[in-house]
Amino acid sequence: MAANAADGGADVTIPDRLFAPGELDVLAGKTVTWRNTDTRSHTATSDTDVFDSGHLAPGTAFSTTFRTTGVFPYHCRIHRSMRGVVRVFALILTGTSQPLPPAWAVNLRGVSPAPGSTV
């Protein structure tokens, strides 16, 4: 299940050779910050060259703002098994966390990138 950072920016920590959360949903225009809390250096590098943190020494951070919608898989260039994905949406809706029986109604709430904007 992806972490949802609908209201503000989002942090991804890098503890012990993994990205946490590994999947992140954000709104277009939001900033994601990767913080290396490990004792080793890592990178946060887009699979499609959209962003690259360069080497992140322990205790350092890298931020990038996602201005367009899309799916942005990334990896660590040093430790290839470390992978993550940022999904960027124009609108994020939240509803019930439980499955609904057929014919039941549900109220959805959501946020858009800017108050009053339409999607």
PDB file of C-alpha atoms in Angstrom:
ATOM      1  CA  MET A   1       0.000   0.000   0.000  1.00  0.00           C
ATOM      2  CA  ALA A   2       1.349   3.415  -0.906  1.00  0.00           C
ATOM      3  CA  ALA A   3       1.854   6.239   1.538  1.00  0.00           C
ATOM      4  CA  ASN A   4      -0.340   9.225   0.752  1.00  0.00           C
ATOM      5  CA  ALA A   5       1.071  12.743   1.022  1.00  0.00           C
ATOM      6  CA  ALA A   6      -1.924  14.619  -0.298  1.00  0.00           C
ATOM      7  CA  ASP A   7      -1.776  17.719   1.880  1.00  0.00           C
ATOM      8  CA  GLY A   8       1.896  18.637   1.804  1.00  0.00           C
ATOM      9  CA  GLY A   9       5.318  17.495   0.790  1.00  0.00           C
ATOM     10  CA  ALA A  10       6.572  14.076   1.730  1.00  0.00           C
ATOM     11  CA  ASP A  11       9.657  12.504   3.253  1.00  0.00           C
ATOM     12  CA  VAL A  12      11.265   9.246   2.224  1.00  0.00           C
ATOM     13  CA  THR A  13      13.824   7.915   4.678  1.00  0.00           C
ATOM     14  CA  ILE A  14      16.671   5.640   3.679  1.00  0.00           C
ATOM     15  CA  PRO A  15      17.347   3.288   6.603  1.00  0.00           C
ATOM     16  CA  ASP A  16      19.365   0.097   6.191  1.00  0.00           C
ATOM     17  CA  ARG A  17      19.361  -0.237   2.384  1.00  0.00           C
ATOM     18  CA  LEU A  18      15.701   0.519   1.666  1.00  0.00           C
ATOM     19  CA  PHE A  19      13.421   3.425   0.791  1.00  0.00           C
ATOM     20  CA  ALA A  20      10.634   3.983   3.325  1.00  0.00           C
ATOM     21  CA  PRO A  21       7.966   4.256   2.148  1.00  0.00           C
ATOM     22  CA  GLY A  22       8.805   2.394  -1.030  1.00  0.00           C
ATOM     23  CA  GLU A  23       5.634   3.657  -2.741  1.00  0.00           C
ATOM     24  CA  LEU A  24       4.434   7.229  -2.396  1.00  0.00           C
ATOM     25  CA  ASP A  25       1.401   9.092  -3.829  1.00  0.00           C
ATOM     26  CA  VAL A  26       1.699  12.911  -4.038  1.00  0.00           C
ATOM     27  CA  LEU A  27      -0.044  15.795  -5.741  1.00  0.00           C
ATOM     28  CA  ALA A  28       1.555  17.608  -8.656  1.00  0.00           C
ATOM     29  CA  GLY A  29       3.541  20.575  -7.373  1.00  0.00           C
ATOM     30  CA  LYS A  30       4.572  18.859  -4.139  1.00  0.00           C
ATOM     31  CA  THR A  31       8.148  18.308  -3.000  1.00  0.00           C
ATOM     32  CA  VAL A  32       9.549  14.932  -1.955  1.00  0.00           C
ATOM     33  CA  THR A  33      12.629  14.821   0.283  1.00  0.00           C
ATOM     34  CA  TRP A  34      14.838  11.740   0.628  1.00  0.00           C
ATOM     35  CA  ARG A  35      16.758  11.609   3.957  1.00  0.00           C
ATOM     36  CA  ASN A  36      19.647   9.177   4.318  1.00  0.00           C
ATOM     37  CA  THR A  37      19.429   7.794   7.856  1.00  0.00           C
ATOM     38  CA  ASP A  38      21.657   4.812   7.020  1.00  0.00           C
ATOM     39  CA  THR A  39      25.365   4.498   7.825  1.00  0.00           C
ATOM     40  CA  ARG A  40      26.156   4.040   4.100  1.00  0.00           C
ATOM     41  CA  SER A  41      25.921   6.406   1.122  1.00  0.00           C
ATOM     42  CA  HIS A  42      22.991   6.001  -1.274  1.00  0.00           C
ATOM     43  CA  THR A  43      21.366   7.736  -4.246  1.00  0.00           C
ATOM     44  CA  ALA A  44      17.772   8.423  -5.251  1.00  0.00           C
ATOM     45  CA  THR A  45      17.955   8.174  -9.034  1.00  0.00           C
ATOM     46  CA  SER A  46      14.978   8.220 -11.394  1.00  0.00           C
ATOM     47  CA  ASP A  47      14.848   5.280 -13.816  1.00  0.00           C
ATOM     48  CA  THR A  48      14.127   7.803 -16.601  1.00  0.00           C
ATOM     49  CA  ASP A  49      16.660  10.531 -15.664  1.00  0.00           C
ATOM     50  CA  VAL A  50      13.991  12.897 -14.275  1.00  0.00           C
ATOM     51  CA  PHE A  51      15.945  13.383 -11.020  1.00  0.00           C
ATOM     52  CA  ASP A  52      19.226  12.249  -9.466  1.00  0.00           C
ATOM     53  CA  SER A  53      20.339  13.029  -5.939  1.00  0.00           C
ATOM     54  CA  GLY A  54      23.969  12.194  -6.530  1.00  0.00           C
ATOM     55  CA  HIS A  55      25.672  10.466  -3.603  1.00  0.00           C
ATOM     56  CA  LEU A  56      23.819  11.080  -0.348  1.00  0.00           C
ATOM     57  CA  ALA A  57      26.215  10.664   2.559  1.00  0.00           C
ATOM     58  CA  PRO A  58      24.747   9.518   5.884  1.00  0.00           C
ATOM     59  CA  GLY A  59      22.731  12.330   7.468  1.00  0.00           C
ATOM     60  CA  THR A  60      22.173  14.266   4.225  1.00  0.00           C
ATOM     61  CA  ALA A  61      19.011  14.909   2.205  1.00  0.00           C
ATOM     62  CA  PHE A  62      17.852  15.603  -1.350  1.00  0.00           C
ATOM     63  CA  SER A  63      14.578  17.219  -2.460  1.00  0.00           C
ATOM     64  CA  THR A  64      12.803  17.509  -5.791  1.00  0.00           C
ATOM     65  CA  THR A  65       9.441  18.981  -6.757  1.00  0.00           C
ATOM     66  CA  PHE A  66       7.162  16.922  -9.005  1.00  0.00           C
ATOM     67  CA  ARG A  67       5.409  19.419 -11.294  1.00  0.00           C
ATOM     68  CA  THR A  68       3.776  16.956 -13.711  1.00  0.00           C
ATOM     69  CA  THR A  69       1.605  13.912 -13.159  1.00  0.00           C
ATOM     70  CA  GLY A  70       3.010  10.476 -13.828  1.00  0.00           C
ATOM     71  CA  VAL A  71       4.704   7.450 -12.352  1.00  0.00           C
ATOM     72  CA  PHE A  72       8.363   7.896 -11.417  1.00  0.00           C
ATOM     73  CA  PRO A  73      10.201   4.699 -10.483  1.00  0.00           C
ATOM     74  CA  TYR A  74      13.624   5.219  -8.932  1.00  0.00           C
ATOM     75  CA  HIS A  75      16.551   3.261  -7.516  1.00  0.00           C
ATOM     76  CA  CYS A  76      19.866   3.573  -5.702  1.00  0.00           C
ATOM     77  CA  ARG A  77      22.766   3.508  -8.184  1.00  0.00           C
ATOM     78  CA  ILE A  78      25.035   2.035  -5.487  1.00  0.00           C
ATOM     79  CA  HIS A  79      22.662  -0.702  -4.304  1.00  0.00           C
ATOM     80  CA  ARG A  80      20.599  -1.747  -7.348  1.00  0.00           C
ATOM     81  CA  SER A  81      18.155  -3.822  -5.291  1.00  0.00           C
ATOM     82  CA  MET A  82      16.896  -0.638  -3.596  1.00  0.00           C
ATOM     83  CA  ARG A  83      13.845   0.529  -5.534  1.00  0.00           C
ATOM     84  CA  GLY A  84      10.905   2.860  -5.005  1.00  0.00           C
ATOM     85  CA  VAL A  85       8.184   4.692  -6.911  1.00  0.00           C
ATOM     86  CA  VAL A  86       6.569   8.123  -6.662  1.00  0.00           C
ATOM     87  CA  ARG A  87       3.115   8.438  -8.249  1.00  0.00           C
ATOM     88  CA  VAL A  88       2.073  12.025  -8.951  1.00  0.00           C
ATOM     89  CA  PHE A  89      -1.613  12.866  -9.367  1.00  0.00           C
ATOM     90  CA  ALA A  90      -3.642  15.976 -10.183  1.00  0.00           C
ATOM     91  CA  LEU A  91      -6.191  14.903  -7.555  1.00  0.00           C
ATOM     92  CA  ILE A  92      -6.116  12.382  -4.732  1.00  0.00           C
ATOM     93  CA  LEU A  93      -9.426  11.050  -3.399  1.00  0.00           C
ATOM     94  CA  THR A  94      -9.842   9.262  -0.109  1.00  0.00           C
ATOM     95  CA  GLY A  95     -12.829   7.179   0.876  1.00  0.00           C
ATOM     96  CA  THR A  96     -13.553   4.216   3.060  1.00  0.00           C
ATOM     97  CA  SER A  97     -10.721   1.817   3.744  1.00  0.00           C
ATOM     98  CA  GLN A  98     -13.088  -1.177   3.750  1.00  0.00           C
ATOM     99  CA  PRO A  99     -14.748  -2.818   0.739  1.00  0.00           C
ATOM    100  CA  LEU A 100     -18.363  -1.765   0.271  1.00  0.00           C
ATOM    101  CA  PRO A 101     -21.291  -4.083  -0.398  1.00  0.00           C
ATOM    102  CA  PRO A 102     -22.965  -3.621  -3.800  1.00  0.00           C
ATOM    103  CA  ALA A 103     -25.328  -0.619  -4.060  1.00  0.00           C
ATOM    104  CA  TRP A 104     -23.867   1.172  -1.033  1.00  0.00           C
ATOM    105  CA  ALA A 105     -22.977   4.836  -1.394  1.00  0.00           C
ATOM    106  CA  VAL A 106     -19.769   6.389  -0.182  1.00  0.00           C
ATOM    107  CA  ASN A 107     -18.623   9.960   0.338  1.00  0.00           C
ATOM    108  CA  LEU A 108     -15.266  10.812  -1.172  1.00  0.00           C
ATOM    109  CA  ARG A 109     -13.000  13.582  -0.023  1.00  0.00           C
ATOM    110  CA  GLY A 110     -10.043  14.868  -1.915  1.00  0.00           C
ATOM    111  CA  VAL A 111      -7.518  17.588  -2.385  1.00  0.00           C
ATOM    112  CA  SER A 112      -6.257  19.304  -5.487  1.00  0.00           C
ATOM    113  CA  PRO A 113      -2.892  21.027  -5.892  1.00  0.00           C
ATOM    114  CA  ALA A 114      -4.249  24.507  -5.149  1.00  0.00           C
ATOM    115  CA  PRO A 115      -7.342  25.543  -3.207  1.00  0.00           C
ATOM    116  CA  GLY A 116     -10.135  26.407  -5.602  1.00  0.00           C
ATOM    117  CA  SER A 117      -8.457  24.862  -8.636  1.00  0.00           C
ATOM    118  CA  THR A 118     -10.352  22.399 -10.790  1.00  0.00           C
ATOM    119  CA  VAL A 119      -9.107  19.145 -12.175  1.00  0.00           C
TER     120      VAL A 119
END
